[in-house]
Amino acid sequence: MTLEELVEQFARNVTAQTDAIHRGDPRTGNKHAKQYTAALQALRAQGDDGRDALAVLLKHPRMDVRVMAAAFLLRYRTMEAKAVLEAAANEGGVAAIGAIMTLQRWKDGTWALDLE
């Protein structure tokens, strides 16, 4: 799979997971989480090229996709990722929960999503 295809797989499955959460369907949401996690792992295996490819999602039209990408890029693209997370935290909704938690972990020094 190309980097662009992996990025698309990541975004598509984050979107599908959020939609499943809104429908109250955690089983389907978990299926999509596994799929975006697989795409993320494949992107990470490409090092800086994979992170650069994922970074295009910091400007995705959907907040949930921007937040998820920002959460995984926080150490690599700190200023951009924090801006996305702070905007989401102020906006509210499902994405805000993840953004708030990610920012708190960053602040208290326990964030390590780039090491998983």
PDB file of C-alpha atoms in Angstrom:
ATOM      1  CA  MET A   1       0.000   0.000   0.000  1.00  0.00           C
ATOM      2  CA  THR A   2       1.233   3.508  -0.759  1.00  0.00           C
ATOM      3  CA  LEU A   3       1.573   6.143   1.955  1.00  0.00           C
ATOM      4  CA  GLU A   4      -1.426   7.963   0.511  1.00  0.00           C
ATOM      5  CA  GLU A   5      -3.528   4.788   0.636  1.00  0.00           C
ATOM      6  CA  LEU A   6      -2.519   4.209   4.255  1.00  0.00           C
ATOM      7  CA  VAL A   7      -3.458   7.783   5.147  1.00  0.00           C
ATOM      8  CA  GLU A   8      -6.818   7.313   3.423  1.00  0.00           C
ATOM      9  CA  GLN A   9      -7.357   4.024   5.296  1.00  0.00           C
ATOM     10  CA  PHE A  10      -6.573   5.787   8.569  1.00  0.00           C
ATOM     11  CA  ALA A  11      -8.984   8.674   7.875  1.00  0.00           C
ATOM     12  CA  ARG A  12     -11.762   6.440   6.547  1.00  0.00           C
ATOM     13  CA  ASN A  13     -11.667   4.208   9.606  1.00  0.00           C
ATOM     14  CA  VAL A  14     -11.461   7.047  12.135  1.00  0.00           C
ATOM     15  CA  THR A  15     -14.567   8.482  10.478  1.00  0.00           C
ATOM     16  CA  ALA A  16     -16.313   5.113  10.508  1.00  0.00           C
ATOM     17  CA  GLN A  17     -15.445   4.580  14.180  1.00  0.00           C
ATOM     18  CA  THR A  18     -16.873   7.975  15.153  1.00  0.00           C
ATOM     19  CA  ASP A  19     -20.027   7.278  13.163  1.00  0.00           C
ATOM     20  CA  ALA A  20     -20.389   3.902  14.892  1.00  0.00           C
ATOM     21  CA  ILE A  21     -19.991   5.562  18.310  1.00  0.00           C
ATOM     22  CA  HIS A  22     -22.749   8.015  17.418  1.00  0.00           C
ATOM     23  CA  ARG A  23     -24.990   5.069  16.473  1.00  0.00           C
ATOM     24  CA  GLY A  24     -24.213   3.318  19.754  1.00  0.00           C
ATOM     25  CA  ASP A  25     -22.413   0.469  17.956  1.00  0.00           C
ATOM     26  CA  PRO A  26     -19.156  -0.197  19.835  1.00  0.00           C
ATOM     27  CA  ARG A  27     -18.495  -3.519  18.087  1.00  0.00           C
ATOM     28  CA  THR A  28     -18.312  -1.849  14.687  1.00  0.00           C
ATOM     29  CA  GLY A  29     -16.369   1.049  16.214  1.00  0.00           C
ATOM     30  CA  ASN A  30     -13.772  -1.368  17.584  1.00  0.00           C
ATOM     31  CA  LYS A  31     -13.446  -3.029  14.165  1.00  0.00           C
ATOM     32  CA  HIS A  32     -12.642   0.335  12.600  1.00  0.00           C
ATOM     33  CA  ALA A  33     -10.228   1.212  15.427  1.00  0.00           C
ATOM     34  CA  LYS A  34      -8.239  -1.938  14.619  1.00  0.00           C
ATOM     35  CA  GLN A  35      -8.134  -0.932  10.969  1.00  0.00           C
ATOM     36  CA  TYR A  36      -6.911   2.620  11.564  1.00  0.00           C
ATOM     37  CA  THR A  37      -4.383   1.286  14.078  1.00  0.00           C
ATOM     38  CA  ALA A  38      -3.047  -1.090  11.409  1.00  0.00           C
ATOM     39  CA  ALA A  39      -2.724   1.818   8.973  1.00  0.00           C
ATOM     40  CA  LEU A  40      -0.967   3.874  11.648  1.00  0.00           C
ATOM     41  CA  GLN A  41       1.518   1.085  12.364  1.00  0.00           C
ATOM     42  CA  ALA A  42       2.303   0.793   8.663  1.00  0.00           C
ATOM     43  CA  LEU A  43       2.836   4.559   8.461  1.00  0.00           C
ATOM     44  CA  ARG A  44       5.092   4.514  11.525  1.00  0.00           C
ATOM     45  CA  ALA A  45       7.179   1.796   9.918  1.00  0.00           C
ATOM     46  CA  GLN A  46       8.039   4.370   7.226  1.00  0.00           C
ATOM     47  CA  GLY A  47       9.575   6.763   9.770  1.00  0.00           C
ATOM     48  CA  ASP A  48       9.535  10.454   8.896  1.00  0.00           C
ATOM     49  CA  ASP A  49       7.934   9.788   5.506  1.00  0.00           C
ATOM     50  CA  GLY A  50       5.001   8.071   7.213  1.00  0.00           C
ATOM     51  CA  ARG A  51       4.616  10.859   9.779  1.00  0.00           C
ATOM     52  CA  ASP A  52       4.774  13.488   7.041  1.00  0.00           C
ATOM     53  CA  ALA A  53       2.076  11.623   5.121  1.00  0.00           C
ATOM     54  CA  LEU A  54      -0.139  11.420   8.231  1.00  0.00           C
ATOM     55  CA  ALA A  55       0.366  15.137   8.908  1.00  0.00           C
ATOM     56  CA  VAL A  56      -1.806  16.071   5.912  1.00  0.00           C
ATOM     57  CA  LEU A  57      -4.744  14.938   8.058  1.00  0.00           C
ATOM     58  CA  LEU A  58      -4.163  17.833  10.446  1.00  0.00           C
ATOM     59  CA  LYS A  59      -6.185  19.818   7.884  1.00  0.00           C
ATOM     60  CA  HIS A  60      -8.838  17.174   7.194  1.00  0.00           C
ATOM     61  CA  PRO A  61     -12.425  18.476   6.949  1.00  0.00           C
ATOM     62  CA  ARG A  62     -13.576  16.317   9.878  1.00  0.00           C
ATOM     63  CA  MET A  63     -12.498  17.257  13.388  1.00  0.00           C
ATOM     64  CA  ASP A  64     -12.371  13.627  14.571  1.00  0.00           C
ATOM     65  CA  VAL A  65      -9.792  12.777  11.894  1.00  0.00           C
ATOM     66  CA  ARG A  66      -7.743  15.903  12.672  1.00  0.00           C
ATOM     67  CA  VAL A  67      -7.760  15.086  16.400  1.00  0.00           C
ATOM     68  CA  MET A  68      -6.731  11.474  15.925  1.00  0.00           C
ATOM     69  CA  ALA A  69      -3.873  12.446  13.608  1.00  0.00           C
ATOM     70  CA  ALA A  70      -2.806  15.216  16.004  1.00  0.00           C
ATOM     71  CA  ALA A  71      -2.817  12.809  18.938  1.00  0.00           C
ATOM     72  CA  PHE A  72      -0.294  10.584  17.187  1.00  0.00           C
ATOM     73  CA  LEU A  73       1.819  13.460  15.820  1.00  0.00           C
ATOM     74  CA  LEU A  74       2.124  15.521  18.995  1.00  0.00           C
ATOM     75  CA  ARG A  75       5.850  15.017  19.547  1.00  0.00           C
ATOM     76  CA  TYR A  76       6.679  15.268  15.841  1.00  0.00           C
ATOM     77  CA  ARG A  77       4.489  18.272  14.925  1.00  0.00           C
ATOM     78  CA  THR A  78       3.959  19.804  18.359  1.00  0.00           C
ATOM     79  CA  MET A  79       2.751  23.296  17.432  1.00  0.00           C
ATOM     80  CA  GLU A  80       0.372  22.135  14.698  1.00  0.00           C
ATOM     81  CA  ALA A  81      -0.933  19.182  16.691  1.00  0.00           C
ATOM     82  CA  LYS A  82      -1.524  21.238  19.843  1.00  0.00           C
ATOM     83  CA  ALA A  83      -3.431  23.836  17.832  1.00  0.00           C
ATOM     84  CA  VAL A  84      -5.715  21.115  16.431  1.00  0.00           C
ATOM     85  CA  LEU A  85      -6.238  19.561  19.860  1.00  0.00           C
ATOM     86  CA  GLU A  86      -6.927  22.893  21.557  1.00  0.00           C
ATOM     87  CA  ALA A  87      -9.456  23.867  18.874  1.00  0.00           C
ATOM     88  CA  ALA A  88     -11.220  20.511  19.265  1.00  0.00           C
ATOM     89  CA  ALA A  89     -11.231  20.775  23.057  1.00  0.00           C
ATOM     90  CA  ASN A  90     -12.991  24.124  22.785  1.00  0.00           C
ATOM     91  CA  GLU A  91     -15.457  22.927  20.152  1.00  0.00           C
ATOM     92  CA  GLY A  92     -16.981  20.081  22.162  1.00  0.00           C
ATOM     93  CA  GLY A  93     -18.362  16.783  20.940  1.00  0.00           C
ATOM     94  CA  VAL A  94     -16.799  13.329  20.781  1.00  0.00           C
ATOM     95  CA  ALA A  95     -13.509  14.626  19.360  1.00  0.00           C
ATOM     96  CA  ALA A  96     -13.185  17.036  22.282  1.00  0.00           C
ATOM     97  CA  ILE A  97     -12.965  14.194  24.781  1.00  0.00           C
ATOM     98  CA  GLY A  98      -9.943  12.673  23.067  1.00  0.00           C
ATOM     99  CA  ALA A  99      -8.370  16.088  22.550  1.00  0.00           C
ATOM    100  CA  ILE A 100      -8.737  17.053  26.212  1.00  0.00           C
ATOM    101  CA  MET A 101      -7.311  13.727  27.391  1.00  0.00           C
ATOM    102  CA  THR A 102      -4.394  13.935  24.960  1.00  0.00           C
ATOM    103  CA  LEU A 103      -3.535  17.491  25.999  1.00  0.00           C
ATOM    104  CA  GLN A 104      -3.692  16.528  29.664  1.00  0.00           C
ATOM    105  CA  ARG A 105      -1.342  13.567  29.126  1.00  0.00           C
ATOM    106  CA  TRP A 106       1.018  15.863  27.193  1.00  0.00           C
ATOM    107  CA  LYS A 107       0.978  18.436  30.002  1.00  0.00           C
ATOM    108  CA  ASP A 108       1.596  15.893  32.762  1.00  0.00           C
ATOM    109  CA  GLY A 109       4.364  14.153  30.802  1.00  0.00           C
ATOM    110  CA  THR A 110       2.642  10.783  30.390  1.00  0.00           C
ATOM    111  CA  TRP A 111       1.804  11.082  26.675  1.00  0.00           C
ATOM    112  CA  ALA A 112       3.611   8.415  24.650  1.00  0.00           C
ATOM    113  CA  LEU A 113       1.404   7.561  21.675  1.00  0.00           C
ATOM    114  CA  ASP A 114       4.381   7.657  19.333  1.00  0.00           C
ATOM    115  CA  LEU A 115       6.013   4.797  21.250  1.00  0.00           C
ATOM    116  CA  GLU A 116       3.212   2.251  20.954  1.00  0.00           C
TER     117      GLU A 116
END
